[in-house]
Amino acid sequence: MTSSYIGRFAPSPSGRLHFGSLVAAVASYCDARANDGKWLVRIEDVDGSRTVDGAADDILRTLEGFGMYWDGNVVWQSQRSELYGEIVRSLKSKGQAFDCACTRKQLLGQKLYPGFCRNGLPDGVEGRSVRFLTPVEDVQWSDLILGNQKSRSGTESDFIIKRADGYFAYHLAVVADDEEAGVTRIVRGEDLLESTPAHIHLQNALGYSTPEYAHFKLALNDKGTKLSKANKAQPVEIENASEELGRTLKFLGIEGVTRDEPGKMLIEACSKWTL
Ligand code: GLU
């Protein structure tokens, strides 16, 4: 029997893979393999201003060096502007998105978008960004790790789907790409939990199905903050793959995997994987 499971790992190429992103890669990989599913890789380079030259290739080489091979071709968000543009147009034509002329300065101090442009722009005023007209209803879903979740009302109010600098926004790209790839389960870190209601709102507006979500706890540095490229987390090196993988598996609660070459360690680890 072939499984209909499709999972993915979606790194942003703003730097090399570090321990935190390795955890995300291994968790999504093992969940896919344990479910006899496909594991896709998508390079989230939609925000060209954050892309670091060479980082995407380095990430892909590192995944291979750690024994993680993806199914199908790697998807690059930077090549998909046409699709994103069509989706924005269709949302606008259905009144589910609107042009916004607000500048950062005008919105200074506002926690939520105050709705200035929600009812249209005055004559002669040009839109800068495009916002999604977010329904006021709460979104609820059952996270496979965290249990029942409910968005705090309005926290994602009228978020941007096309930015003033011309780039499409992460929320839009991720929802479009997961739908097109037929992703059935998203395993990712808790740092993205607060994005999930926005994604579900967009999926609903576009008539897409909502995948299952599993948000795992994040790896923190010794100051208790998230490991990220922005705060200079050390990259993982292929030369130390077995050791790094051992640490990663321990972090994810998979014990007793024999130290070996990474591919073999992963086979053993994935056979022990449960969410
Ligand atoms: N590109 C995002 C990141 O690197 C992950 C997005 C996702 O998994 O939905 O943090």
XYZ file of C-alpha atoms and ligand atoms in Angstrom:
285
model
C 0.000 0.000 0.000
C 1.383 3.413 -0.836
C 0.831 6.171 1.650
C -0.779 9.460 0.668
C 1.361 11.309 3.212
C 3.301 14.281 1.825
C 5.538 16.233 4.162
C 8.145 18.904 3.608
C 11.085 20.852 4.949
C 11.079 24.503 3.924
C 14.282 26.326 4.906
C 14.870 30.009 4.211
C 18.307 30.499 2.629
C 19.310 33.334 4.933
C 22.294 31.361 6.205
C 23.636 27.845 6.679
C 21.804 25.067 8.506
C 22.242 25.286 12.308
C 21.176 22.945 15.096
C 17.650 24.438 15.252
C 17.030 24.015 11.533
C 18.609 20.543 11.602
C 16.028 19.590 14.248
C 13.263 20.839 11.906
C 14.717 18.889 8.988
C 15.081 15.632 10.951
C 11.634 15.901 12.589
C 9.854 16.439 9.267
C 12.018 13.797 7.558
C 11.442 11.085 10.168
C 7.740 11.805 10.364
C 7.468 11.393 6.572
C 9.577 8.243 6.463
C 7.826 6.702 9.489
C 4.532 7.227 7.658
C 5.870 5.786 4.444
C 5.343 9.188 2.895
C 7.094 11.611 0.605
C 9.441 14.260 1.969
C 9.774 17.394 -0.168
C 12.241 20.236 0.116
C 11.322 23.807 -0.717
C 13.751 26.703 -0.605
C 11.867 29.657 0.844
C 13.665 32.441 -0.962
C 10.529 34.499 -1.537
C 12.127 37.403 0.347
C 15.099 38.109 -1.900
C 16.365 40.760 0.504
C 17.158 38.036 3.091
C 18.702 35.535 0.696
C 22.383 34.916 1.294
C 24.380 33.875 -1.774
C 25.258 30.196 -1.707
C 23.160 29.430 1.397
C 20.516 27.377 -0.439
C 23.087 25.118 -2.125
C 24.905 24.771 1.157
C 21.667 23.740 2.927
C 20.912 21.128 0.237
C 24.450 19.717 0.410
C 24.221 19.577 4.187
C 20.910 17.677 4.052
C 22.516 15.111 1.769
C 25.588 14.947 3.968
C 23.290 14.133 6.878
C 21.634 11.336 4.901
C 18.379 13.143 4.121
C 17.351 12.744 0.506
C 14.209 14.439 -0.735
C 11.561 13.192 -3.141
C 11.037 15.019 -6.425
C 12.612 18.317 -7.377
C 13.494 21.099 -5.003
C 10.988 23.957 -5.287
C 12.321 27.529 -5.267
C 9.875 30.206 -4.218
C 11.780 32.870 -6.142
C 10.642 31.163 -9.364
C 6.987 31.210 -8.499
C 6.002 34.883 -8.542
C 3.553 34.296 -11.383
C 1.497 31.862 -9.308
C 1.586 34.128 -6.258
C 0.533 37.094 -8.407
C -2.438 35.162 -9.792
C -3.566 34.248 -6.295
C -3.341 37.853 -5.120
C -5.361 38.962 -8.158
C -8.009 36.349 -7.533
C -8.329 37.278 -3.851
C -8.647 40.934 -4.819
C -11.268 40.224 -7.459
C -13.353 38.384 -4.857
C -13.028 41.235 -2.364
C -10.863 39.093 -0.061
C -7.793 41.304 -0.397
C -7.292 45.028 -0.807
C -4.651 47.574 -1.746
C -3.159 49.412 1.180
C -1.414 52.769 0.928
C -0.277 52.972 4.553
C 3.359 53.632 5.233
C 5.246 52.121 8.160
C 5.243 55.567 9.749
C 1.465 55.840 9.582
C 1.108 52.509 11.349
C 3.725 53.190 13.979
C 2.603 52.081 17.430
C -0.369 50.057 16.104
C -0.224 46.446 17.223
C -2.881 45.395 14.769
C -3.688 46.866 11.394
C -6.314 49.554 12.127
C -8.141 49.043 8.845
C -7.385 52.456 7.308
C -7.523 51.196 3.688
C -9.988 48.362 4.192
C -12.815 50.200 2.461
C -10.857 51.434 -0.527
C -8.361 54.160 -1.308
C -9.279 57.763 -1.990
C -9.057 58.832 -5.656
C -5.520 59.366 -6.815
C -3.933 57.441 -3.942
C -1.812 54.481 -5.047
C -1.660 51.213 -3.133
C 1.743 50.165 -1.786
C 1.064 46.716 -0.421
C -1.809 44.238 -0.642
C -3.501 42.972 2.500
C -5.691 39.925 3.069
C -9.114 40.840 4.443
C -8.989 38.520 7.423
C -12.304 37.131 8.676
C -13.023 38.040 12.283
C -13.917 34.464 13.257
C -11.369 32.585 15.350
C -9.517 29.723 13.747
C -9.324 26.431 15.586
C -7.274 23.375 14.844
C -5.948 20.352 16.603
C -2.156 20.329 16.648
C -0.723 16.819 16.666
C 1.753 17.769 19.404
C 0.157 20.714 21.201
C -3.496 19.642 21.074
C -6.421 21.998 20.516
C -5.398 25.458 19.402
C -7.395 28.600 18.899
C -6.161 31.831 17.378
C -6.447 34.798 19.652
C -9.085 36.882 18.005
C -7.701 39.401 15.578
C -4.030 38.641 16.123
C -3.540 38.179 12.423
C -5.724 41.095 11.339
C -5.445 42.008 7.642
C -1.900 40.763 7.154
C 0.182 41.683 4.126
C 0.283 39.226 1.228
C 2.249 41.431 -1.167
C 4.767 43.803 0.310
C 5.448 47.419 -0.579
C 8.913 46.393 -1.843
C 7.226 44.102 -4.381
C 8.000 40.771 -2.733
C 5.158 38.384 -1.997
C 4.779 37.631 1.682
C 5.780 34.401 3.409
C 2.172 33.664 4.506
C 0.938 33.694 0.923
C 3.837 31.744 -0.578
C 3.807 29.012 2.031
C 0.061 28.397 1.695
C 0.206 28.375 -2.120
C 3.206 26.054 -2.221
C 1.912 23.567 0.340
C -1.382 23.346 -1.538
C 0.247 22.883 -4.925
C 2.560 20.179 -3.595
C -0.368 18.385 -1.904
C 1.280 18.573 1.515
C -0.796 16.602 4.024
C 1.209 17.233 7.196
C 3.425 20.105 8.302
C 5.960 19.367 11.029
C 7.775 22.540 12.100
C 8.997 24.480 15.115
C 6.808 26.294 17.624
C 8.155 29.620 16.400
C 5.743 29.249 13.478
C 2.719 28.427 15.643
C 1.538 32.013 15.583
C 1.590 32.006 11.759
C -0.733 29.016 11.546
C -4.057 30.899 12.003
C -3.104 33.231 9.134
C -2.324 30.193 6.987
C -5.645 28.527 7.822
C -7.564 31.738 7.072
C -5.885 31.901 3.667
C -6.504 28.205 2.972
C -10.185 28.720 3.765
C -10.457 31.793 1.551
C -8.803 29.989 -1.346
C -10.802 26.769 -0.939
C -7.664 24.758 -0.118
C -7.595 21.886 2.308
C -5.838 22.414 5.641
C -2.962 20.023 6.276
C -2.339 18.482 9.688
C 0.027 20.537 11.823
C 2.596 19.416 14.378
C 4.656 22.141 16.075
C 7.577 20.856 18.133
C 9.406 22.704 20.892
C 12.326 24.820 19.810
C 15.996 24.379 20.453
C 17.149 27.339 22.538
C 20.595 28.757 23.138
C 22.050 29.093 26.634
C 20.390 32.500 26.981
C 17.002 30.834 26.447
C 16.398 32.406 23.048
C 15.664 30.695 19.777
C 18.616 29.446 17.756
C 18.509 31.439 14.564
C 20.693 32.734 11.822
C 19.864 36.240 13.056
C 21.449 35.574 16.440
C 24.424 33.828 14.905
C 23.721 30.185 15.713
C 26.715 28.044 14.736
C 26.224 26.136 11.484
C 26.360 22.330 11.577
C 29.235 20.701 9.683
C 28.948 17.561 7.561
C 32.263 16.310 9.023
C 30.496 16.060 12.413
C 27.261 14.658 10.985
C 27.000 11.572 13.219
C 27.666 13.563 16.373
C 25.266 16.382 15.417
C 22.634 13.841 14.459
C 23.082 12.128 17.820
C 22.413 15.479 19.572
C 19.424 16.160 17.335
C 17.840 12.766 17.992
C 18.372 13.180 21.721
C 16.711 16.595 21.560
C 13.762 15.042 19.731
C 13.505 12.313 22.372
C 14.701 9.400 20.240
C 17.033 7.411 22.445
C 19.316 4.462 21.860
C 20.282 5.021 18.213
C 23.679 3.435 17.524
C 26.361 5.926 16.428
C 27.034 5.113 12.784
C 27.108 6.911 9.482
C 24.187 9.378 9.276
C 22.059 7.475 6.728
C 22.020 4.365 8.930
C 21.348 6.381 12.083
C 18.354 7.989 10.388
C 16.889 4.656 9.288
C 17.047 3.432 12.874
C 15.792 6.747 14.284
C 12.859 6.984 11.861
C 11.800 3.435 12.717
C 11.469 4.582 16.359
C 9.699 7.834 15.489
C 6.262 8.663 16.838
C 4.711 12.061 17.169
N 10.953 29.069 5.899
C 10.558 28.985 7.269
C 11.799 29.025 8.151
O 12.887 28.738 7.681
C 9.788 27.726 7.576
C 8.421 27.790 7.059
C 7.511 26.646 7.389
O 7.981 25.566 7.772
O 6.316 26.817 7.212
O 11.665 29.345 9.318
